[in-house]
Amino acid sequence: MPGQHDDVLVIVDAATLLAAHPDASLDADAPTPIGGQHVYVMNAGDAQQIGRNDSRIVVKLSAGDELHLRESALSLRAEESVVFYRFALADGSVMSSLEVVADHATLSVPNPQDLLQPKTQKTGGHFWRGEVLTAGSTTCEADFVVLGSDEKIKGYFRWKISIDIES
């Protein structure tokens, strides 16, 4: 059982990313490599700026704690969504491999018939979890897909990041 966990949200500016890479790969095994200029990392426990896009995830955790990652797309009208599908850590001695964990939640949503009485709806979700083994740094290749609202694939991408575990 982990001691603590740190939740990190990775937000991809999908529309701008797709505009910058109009010929993005449609092959999951050969994703288009990108820098961090269209990817933002938010971490409530990060004492530095929120919404950084320097391709670094910095967390303060100890051995036995967990890093939790969730992804989202910056999209005005939900035209695109983003889903991570693979993480490859360069150094498995800093943290364990990231694995996907399915979770379900009940969300409150507006009720069009009575906006003062929201209704609830069940939804599925997921996050990625890795156990911290020791303080240190490792690089990671994070592969994700951008999907249109019609669920068609718009591109596969590979984002190289640094994961820094500080105790």
XYZ file of N, CA and C in Angstrom:
501
model
N 0.845 -1.173 0.000
C 0.000 0.000 0.000
C 0.893 1.239 0.000
N 0.674 2.149 -0.925
C 1.541 3.329 -1.003
C 1.320 4.266 0.168
N 2.394 5.008 0.511
C 2.279 6.004 1.563
C 1.501 7.215 1.085
N 1.952 7.821 -0.002
C 1.320 9.002 -0.574
C 1.311 8.857 -2.085
N 0.589 9.766 -2.707
C 0.669 9.832 -4.166
C 0.605 11.292 -4.588
N 1.126 11.550 -5.756
C 1.105 12.895 -6.326
C 0.381 12.792 -7.665
N -0.681 13.591 -7.816
C -1.465 13.596 -9.050
C -0.922 14.644 -9.996
N -0.631 14.230 -11.210
C -0.110 15.120 -12.245
C -1.064 15.059 -13.429
N -1.443 16.231 -13.926
C -2.299 16.323 -15.105
C -1.465 16.817 -16.269
N -1.497 16.072 -17.373
C -0.798 16.451 -18.596
C -1.864 16.907 -19.591
N -1.759 18.159 -20.027
C -2.739 18.744 -20.943
C -2.059 19.004 -22.282
N -2.635 18.458 -23.331
C -2.099 18.626 -24.674
C -2.977 19.627 -25.427
N -2.358 20.678 -25.957
C -3.064 21.627 -26.815
C -3.201 20.945 -28.174
N -4.232 20.125 -28.288
C -4.373 19.219 -29.431
C -4.533 19.965 -30.756
N -5.341 21.005 -30.793
C -5.565 21.717 -32.058
C -4.266 22.345 -32.564
N -3.519 22.972 -31.682
C -2.265 23.602 -32.076
C -1.229 22.551 -32.461
N -1.192 21.445 -31.729
C -0.275 20.345 -32.052
C -0.577 19.790 -33.442
N -1.835 19.571 -33.734
C -2.204 19.036 -35.049
C -1.897 20.037 -36.165
N -2.092 21.330 -35.895
C -1.765 22.352 -36.898
C -0.259 22.383 -37.161
N 0.546 22.157 -36.106
C 2.001 22.164 -36.254
C 2.515 20.890 -36.930
N 1.734 19.829 -36.886
C 2.120 18.535 -37.464
C 0.975 18.004 -38.335
N 0.721 18.657 -39.481
C -0.407 18.237 -40.323
C -0.244 16.838 -40.911
N 0.979 16.333 -40.972
C 1.226 14.988 -41.496
C 1.642 14.048 -40.367
N 0.973 14.162 -39.224
C 1.306 13.331 -38.067
C 1.148 11.851 -38.410
N 1.953 11.041 -37.776
C 1.933 9.604 -38.003
C 0.570 9.008 -37.657
N 0.146 8.068 -38.469
C -1.068 7.305 -38.183
C -0.709 5.865 -37.796
N 0.553 5.685 -37.412
C 1.081 4.378 -37.021
C 1.469 4.430 -35.539
N 0.774 3.656 -34.720
C 1.036 3.653 -33.272
C 2.454 3.208 -32.933
N 3.073 2.419 -33.796
C 4.428 1.943 -33.539
C 5.503 2.904 -34.034
N 5.104 3.966 -34.716
C 6.050 4.968 -35.222
C 5.458 6.370 -35.016
N 5.258 6.764 -33.742
C 4.638 8.065 -33.479
C 5.540 9.231 -33.879
N 4.933 10.358 -34.186
C 5.654 11.588 -34.527
C 6.309 12.144 -33.269
N 7.631 12.339 -33.255
C 8.284 12.927 -32.074
C 7.967 14.419 -31.979
N 7.702 14.877 -30.749
C 7.403 16.294 -30.525
C 8.198 16.812 -29.334
N 8.337 18.132 -29.271
C 8.886 18.792 -28.095
C 7.747 19.084 -27.125
N 8.020 19.882 -26.134
C 7.024 20.146 -25.108
C 6.211 21.406 -25.292
N 6.385 22.124 -26.414
C 5.723 23.417 -26.548
C 4.198 23.330 -26.593
N 3.615 22.165 -26.873
C 2.160 22.026 -26.928
C 1.624 21.145 -25.804
N 2.490 20.843 -24.818
C 2.126 19.950 -23.726
C 2.419 20.650 -22.407
N 1.419 20.693 -21.533
C 1.538 21.394 -20.256
C 1.352 20.413 -19.117
N 2.179 20.563 -18.087
C 2.130 19.695 -16.924
C 1.632 20.519 -15.740
N 0.589 20.023 -15.097
C 0.049 20.693 -13.913
C 0.160 19.741 -12.731
N 0.665 20.294 -11.633
C 0.878 19.505 -10.439
C 0.662 20.414 -9.243
N -0.367 20.151 -8.476
C -0.689 21.014 -7.337
C 0.428 21.043 -6.302
N 1.218 19.987 -6.220
C 2.292 19.940 -5.243
C 3.573 20.594 -5.707
N 3.597 21.080 -6.923
C 4.792 21.700 -7.485
C 4.892 23.139 -6.999
N 5.957 23.471 -6.312
C 6.128 24.822 -5.775
C 6.468 25.832 -6.865
N 6.837 25.348 -8.033
C 7.172 26.245 -9.127
C 5.907 26.615 -9.884
N 6.075 27.206 -11.050
C 4.925 27.635 -11.837
C 3.991 26.475 -12.140
N 2.727 26.797 -12.266
C 1.744 25.794 -12.645
C 1.535 25.899 -14.145
N 1.405 24.779 -14.807
C 1.191 24.778 -16.240
C 2.488 24.855 -17.025
N 3.544 24.298 -16.505
C 4.838 24.342 -17.180
C 4.823 23.520 -18.455
N 5.598 23.940 -19.439
C 5.717 23.166 -20.673
C 7.182 22.967 -21.044
N 7.959 22.561 -20.053
C 9.390 22.330 -20.255
C 9.740 20.839 -20.337
N 8.738 20.004 -20.570
C 8.930 18.547 -20.701
C 9.537 17.922 -19.450
N 9.128 18.449 -18.290
C 9.584 17.905 -17.003
C 8.392 17.676 -16.091
N 8.427 16.556 -15.406
C 7.492 16.287 -14.318
C 8.344 16.229 -13.063
N 8.070 17.127 -12.130
C 8.838 17.206 -10.890
C 7.877 16.937 -9.728
N 8.195 15.903 -8.934
C 7.343 15.551 -7.801
C 8.201 15.336 -6.562
N 7.604 15.581 -5.420
C 8.272 15.339 -4.135
C 7.631 14.111 -3.510
N 8.293 12.983 -3.704
C 7.795 11.710 -3.205
C 8.960 10.892 -2.662
N 8.630 9.897 -1.874
C 9.633 8.993 -1.302
C 9.393 7.583 -1.805
N 10.370 6.722 -1.574
C 10.239 5.323 -1.972
C 8.947 4.746 -1.397
N 8.209 4.039 -2.240
C 6.932 3.446 -1.835
C 5.727 4.311 -2.175
N 5.952 5.597 -2.441
C 4.863 6.487 -2.859
C 4.563 6.250 -4.336
N 3.469 6.837 -4.816
C 3.071 6.632 -6.203
C 2.928 7.943 -6.958
N 3.276 7.896 -8.213
C 3.018 8.979 -9.151
C 1.790 8.575 -9.956
N 0.790 9.465 -10.006
C -0.412 9.234 -10.805
C -0.457 10.265 -11.917
N -0.627 9.810 -13.148
C -0.704 10.700 -14.314
C -2.062 10.559 -14.980
N -2.630 11.698 -15.329
C -3.852 11.742 -16.132
C -3.591 12.662 -17.310
N -4.273 12.410 -18.414
C -4.107 13.228 -19.601
C -5.432 13.874 -19.977
N -5.315 15.007 -20.665
C -6.494 15.712 -21.150
C -6.091 16.535 -22.365
N -7.080 16.926 -23.144
C -6.830 17.779 -24.303
C -7.377 19.170 -24.019
N -6.607 20.171 -24.424
C -7.097 21.544 -24.405
C -7.889 21.685 -25.698
N -9.198 21.812 -25.567
C -10.059 21.802 -26.739
C -11.303 22.610 -26.417
N -11.584 23.607 -27.218
C -12.688 24.525 -26.954
C -14.033 23.823 -26.878
N -14.327 22.987 -27.839
C -15.626 22.318 -27.891
C -15.472 20.792 -27.923
N -14.446 20.299 -27.297
C -14.180 18.855 -27.233
C -14.019 18.241 -28.621
N -13.389 19.005 -29.540
C -13.157 18.492 -30.880
C -12.164 17.340 -30.881
N -11.209 17.379 -29.955
C -10.197 16.338 -29.874
C -10.097 15.814 -28.444
N -9.622 14.590 -28.353
C -9.263 14.024 -27.062
C -7.884 13.398 -27.202
N -7.247 13.170 -26.073
C -5.887 12.639 -26.029
C -5.881 11.430 -25.102
N -5.210 10.362 -25.531
C -5.093 9.162 -24.703
C -3.651 8.666 -24.782
N -2.992 8.574 -23.610
C -1.676 7.945 -23.560
C -1.858 6.448 -23.767
N -0.900 5.810 -24.451
C -1.004 4.368 -24.631
C 0.298 3.637 -24.317
N 1.393 4.363 -24.098
C 2.648 3.678 -23.780
C 3.610 4.647 -23.100
N 4.304 4.148 -22.069
C 5.376 4.886 -21.403
C 6.598 3.984 -21.377
N 7.739 4.509 -21.783
C 8.987 3.750 -21.744
C 9.993 4.534 -20.904
N 10.265 4.031 -19.697
C 11.224 4.670 -18.795
C 12.635 4.243 -19.161
N 13.560 5.205 -19.157
C 14.959 4.892 -19.458
C 15.636 4.195 -18.283
N 15.223 4.519 -17.057
C 15.872 3.986 -15.860
C 14.810 3.413 -14.939
N 14.720 2.099 -14.904
C 13.734 1.427 -14.061
C 14.121 1.358 -12.602
N 15.248 1.965 -12.220
C 15.639 1.930 -10.810
C 15.068 3.117 -10.036
N 14.554 4.142 -10.732
C 13.983 5.322 -10.067
C 12.513 5.100 -9.748
N 11.781 4.546 -10.710
C 10.373 4.225 -10.468
C 9.981 3.022 -11.307
N 8.926 2.355 -10.873
C 8.443 1.195 -11.613
C 7.794 1.652 -12.910
N 7.597 0.717 -13.811
C 6.904 1.026 -15.059
C 5.519 1.568 -14.751
N 5.087 2.509 -15.574
C 3.751 3.065 -15.411
C 2.725 2.083 -15.970
N 1.682 1.850 -15.208
C 0.617 0.939 -15.636
C -0.716 1.670 -15.585
N -1.614 1.290 -16.467
C -2.915 1.946 -16.515
C -3.837 1.340 -15.451
N -4.597 2.195 -14.788
C -5.559 1.788 -13.772
C -6.917 2.350 -14.178
N -7.880 1.466 -14.376
C -9.238 1.914 -14.711
C -9.944 2.303 -13.420
N -10.648 3.422 -13.476
C -11.459 3.814 -12.322
C -12.786 4.351 -12.831
N -13.765 4.321 -11.968
C -15.094 4.798 -12.337
C -15.512 5.848 -11.329
N -16.278 6.798 -11.801
C -16.693 7.891 -10.927
C -18.124 8.284 -11.259
N -18.744 8.936 -10.300
C -20.051 9.543 -10.510
C -19.834 11.042 -10.532
N -20.215 11.672 -11.633
C -20.015 13.105 -11.812
C -21.333 13.845 -11.762
N -21.289 15.059 -11.271
C -22.457 15.939 -11.343
C -22.396 16.680 -12.668
N -23.526 16.731 -13.357
C -23.625 17.423 -14.643
C -24.867 18.312 -14.627
N -24.873 19.358 -15.445
C -26.053 20.228 -15.480
C -27.311 19.467 -15.915
N -28.412 19.846 -15.338
C -29.708 19.302 -15.699
C -30.422 20.370 -16.520
N -30.555 20.186 -17.838
C -31.153 21.231 -18.678
C -32.569 21.630 -18.253
N -33.311 20.711 -17.625
C -34.671 21.029 -17.188
C -34.690 21.864 -15.912
N -33.662 21.753 -15.091
C -33.606 22.509 -13.835
C -32.132 22.701 -13.467
N -31.573 23.842 -13.864
C -30.147 24.092 -13.658
C -29.760 24.175 -12.187
N -30.738 24.384 -11.308
C -30.442 24.433 -9.875
C -30.385 23.042 -9.250
N -30.770 22.025 -10.006
C -30.750 20.649 -9.519
C -29.924 19.781 -10.470
N -28.604 19.816 -10.336
C -27.771 18.991 -11.227
C -28.120 17.520 -11.056
N -27.865 16.758 -12.091
C -28.057 15.320 -12.018
C -26.684 14.659 -12.002
N -26.654 13.380 -11.738
C -25.384 12.659 -11.719
C -25.358 11.658 -12.856
N -24.136 11.353 -13.258
C -23.966 10.349 -14.305
C -22.687 9.581 -14.014
N -22.753 8.290 -14.241
C -21.569 7.442 -14.047
C -20.704 7.525 -15.293
N -19.399 7.547 -15.067
C -18.466 7.613 -16.187
C -17.239 6.766 -15.866
N -16.638 6.265 -16.911
C -15.406 5.509 -16.742
C -14.216 6.431 -16.922
N -13.128 6.056 -16.371
C -11.923 6.849 -16.507
C -10.711 5.979 -16.265
N -9.563 6.609 -16.282
C -8.336 5.873 -16.026
C -7.250 6.857 -15.609
N -6.198 6.317 -15.052
C -4.978 7.074 -14.806
C -3.818 6.098 -14.904
N -2.628 6.655 -14.974
C -1.413 5.842 -15.039
C -0.715 5.937 -13.690
N -0.219 4.805 -13.205
C 0.393 4.752 -11.876
C 1.760 4.102 -11.955
N 2.705 4.729 -11.241
C 4.037 4.157 -11.094
C 4.501 4.327 -9.663
N 5.178 3.328 -9.130
C 5.682 3.398 -7.758
C 7.095 3.972 -7.753
N 7.322 4.915 -6.854
C 8.648 5.503 -6.691
C 9.534 4.497 -5.961
N 10.721 4.262 -6.514
C 11.670 3.344 -5.903
C 12.761 4.089 -5.150
N 13.147 5.266 -5.683
C 14.170 6.081 -5.040
C 14.122 7.486 -5.625
N 14.706 8.445 -4.919
C 14.825 9.795 -5.472
C 15.795 9.751 -6.647
N 15.552 10.591 -7.641
C 16.419 10.635 -8.806
C 15.660 11.102 -10.026
N 16.288 10.965 -11.164
C 15.677 11.397 -12.424
C 15.777 10.285 -13.460
N 14.806 10.257 -14.316
C 14.814 9.351 -15.457
C 14.121 10.044 -16.620
N 14.487 9.671 -17.803
C 13.750 10.156 -18.960
C 12.690 9.113 -19.310
N 11.701 9.584 -20.028
C 10.590 8.721 -20.377
C 10.053 9.133 -21.738
N 9.762 8.163 -22.573
C 9.066 8.435 -23.825
C 7.601 8.121 -23.589
N 6.764 9.141 -23.729
C 5.328 9.002 -23.524
C 4.646 9.055 -24.884
N 3.969 7.999 -25.247
C 3.276 7.926 -26.526
C 1.792 8.157 -26.304
N 1.199 8.995 -27.164
C -0.233 9.260 -27.050
C -0.849 9.421 -28.422
N -2.159 9.273 -28.456
C -2.928 9.419 -29.683
C -3.882 10.603 -29.513
N -4.083 11.351 -30.588
C -5.085 12.408 -30.621
C -6.235 11.889 -31.472
N -7.424 11.946 -30.900
C -8.630 11.468 -31.575
C -9.576 12.627 -31.809
N -10.302 12.573 -32.915
C -11.339 13.554 -33.176
C -12.604 13.189 -32.422
N -13.576 14.096 -32.395
C -14.834 13.816 -31.694
C -15.579 12.659 -32.354
N -15.231 12.340 -33.584
C -15.808 11.199 -34.282
C -15.055 9.903 -33.980
N -14.092 9.972 -33.055
C -13.247 8.862 -32.609
C -12.247 8.396 -33.668
N -12.079 9.170 -34.731
C -11.066 8.844 -35.738
C -9.705 9.349 -35.278
N -8.681 8.568 -35.566
C -7.319 8.924 -35.167
C -6.822 10.069 -36.031
N -6.315 11.110 -35.360
C -5.750 12.258 -36.071
C -4.227 12.232 -36.057
N -3.644 11.461 -35.149
C -2.197 11.342 -35.114
C -1.697 10.665 -33.856
N -0.558 9.984 -34.007
C 0.162 9.382 -32.882
C 1.405 10.219 -32.640
N 1.720 10.454 -31.355
C 2.834 11.327 -31.006
C 3.679 10.705 -29.900
N 4.969 11.066 -29.896
C 5.900 10.654 -28.844
C 6.498 11.912 -28.235
N 6.351 12.027 -26.919
C 6.833 13.174 -26.147
C 7.899 12.673 -25.180
N 9.109 13.159 -25.306
C 10.202 12.761 -24.415
C 10.221 13.711 -23.226
N 10.134 13.137 -22.029
C 10.061 13.938 -20.804
C 11.100 13.468 -19.800
N 11.321 14.321 -18.833
C 12.156 13.989 -17.682
C 11.242 13.879 -16.465
N 11.389 12.817 -15.719
C 10.646 12.666 -14.465
C 11.656 12.787 -13.342
N 11.477 13.830 -12.536
C 12.400 14.126 -11.438
C 11.695 13.849 -10.115
N 12.221 12.882 -9.365
C 11.671 12.525 -8.055
C 12.554 13.163 -6.999
N 11.973 14.097 -6.266
C 12.691 14.765 -5.175
C 12.072 14.316 -3.868
N 12.903 14.034 -2.876
C 12.348 13.616 -1.579
C 12.296 14.783 -0.618
